[in-house]
Amino acid sequence: MNEIRVFAPATVANVACGFDIFGFAVDQPGDEVLLRLSDEPGVRILDILGDDGRLPREASRNTAGIAIQVFLKKIGRTDVGFEMILTKHMPLGSGLGSSAASAVAGVFAANELLGRPLTTIELLPFAMEGERVACGSAHADNVGPSLLGGFVVVRSYSPLDVIKIETPASLFATLVHPDVEVNTKDARFILKNEVSLKNAITQMGNVAGLIAGLTKPDYDLIGRSMVDVIIEPVRSILIPEFNEVKQAALDNGALGCSISGSGPSMFALSRDVETAQRVGQAMQQAFLSVGITGEVYVSGINNVGPRIL
């Protein structure tokens, strides 16, 4: 096999109370990488589609390119050459893990073409290097679920310890991406470095409650636990009509609603697909009421992760 095309899914990171430690994958949208072996060592990006020319074509500055480069160095195959075409199916700065999906698709494709020298979980640190290029921080709450599928908990970064947990089959996510942009670096810059003991205790209780609610499953507990008292109050000011959109989701049956990643996308969780679709329409309408258009996606929790097309 000399050529492969891989799709990697978008993700929702943080999941309300779980800043930098929770994330889950969805079915759509996502990014695609077409990767082929080359006689010339190194990684060359032939083209990037869907980015309006905004992403770097230099491999060492591109999330997919750097992930493959670090992977090749780790396995001692710097003699290998790859040519890549990256297709972006979601907006940049969307809060849907766009950079993570590209990095995951790239390194997963490279591993497949070379006969799987590493397991899927062993690819995680290389995909995280793509995140470092994108926003300056090698966090795993997007690349983890995009690579492994499902709902992922990042228990520790040193040493790296990532756990995939079971979620209810009937749990559905609604994603609404308004046509505004929030830069990930900016969204991290405005966060406070310290939190009060009171808020820390509240947040820890919600983190534990959300995991318990997902695994039991207990939908009411999931809803009660989807409360973020640390990050959401700060980042929500970057999203127009945030409070109105969130209330529209809750009024139409959502278990909870919060910011997807660093925004501006918002997500809601519901106990069935019909509710999730109704919630999406209500959230979209709330944005439209102030002239903001956008896309709506409804999906179950994607337990597959990247797939070969």
JSON list of C-alpha atoms in Angstrom, two decimals, residues 4 37 51 68 81 101 115 128 142 151 153 184 203 239 244 246 275 282 304:
[
{"chain": "A", "resi": 4, "resn": "ILE", "atom": "CA", "xyz": [-4.08, 6.08, 2.06]},
{"chain": "A", "resi": 37, "resn": "LEU", "atom": "CA", "xyz": [4.87, 7.30, 0.17]},
{"chain": "A", "resi": 51, "resn": "ASP", "atom": "CA", "xyz": [-8.45, 26.69, 4.66]},
{"chain": "A", "resi": 68, "resn": "ILE", "atom": "CA", "xyz": [4.31, 12.85, 11.26]},
{"chain": "A", "resi": 81, "resn": "GLY", "atom": "CA", "xyz": [9.26, 10.21, 2.60]},
{"chain": "A", "resi": 101, "resn": "ALA", "atom": "CA", "xyz": [-8.23, 16.23, 13.77]},
{"chain": "A", "resi": 115, "resn": "GLY", "atom": "CA", "xyz": [2.61, -1.34, 8.75]},
{"chain": "A", "resi": 128, "resn": "MET", "atom": "CA", "xyz": [-0.18, 16.31, 20.86]},
{"chain": "A", "resi": 142, "resn": "ASN", "atom": "CA", "xyz": [-9.01, 17.08, 21.65]},
{"chain": "A", "resi": 151, "resn": "PHE", "atom": "CA", "xyz": [-15.35, 10.04, 25.79]},
{"chain": "A", "resi": 153, "resn": "VAL", "atom": "CA", "xyz": [-10.46, 11.55, 30.50]},
{"chain": "A", "resi": 184, "resn": "THR", "atom": "CA", "xyz": [-7.43, 29.54, 20.91]},
{"chain": "A", "resi": 203, "resn": "GLN", "atom": "CA", "xyz": [-15.80, 22.13, 40.03]},
{"chain": "A", "resi": 239, "resn": "ILE", "atom": "CA", "xyz": [-19.31, 34.48, 22.26]},
{"chain": "A", "resi": 244, "resn": "GLU", "atom": "CA", "xyz": [-29.50, 33.35, 25.26]},
{"chain": "A", "resi": 246, "resn": "LYS", "atom": "CA", "xyz": [-27.58, 28.32, 26.28]},
{"chain": "A", "resi": 275, "resn": "THR", "atom": "CA", "xyz": [-34.31, 16.24, 21.47]},
{"chain": "A", "resi": 282, "resn": "ALA", "atom": "CA", "xyz": [-33.40, 26.44, 18.96]},
{"chain": "A", "resi": 304, "resn": "VAL", "atom": "CA", "xyz": [-14.43, 4.78, 16.36]}
]
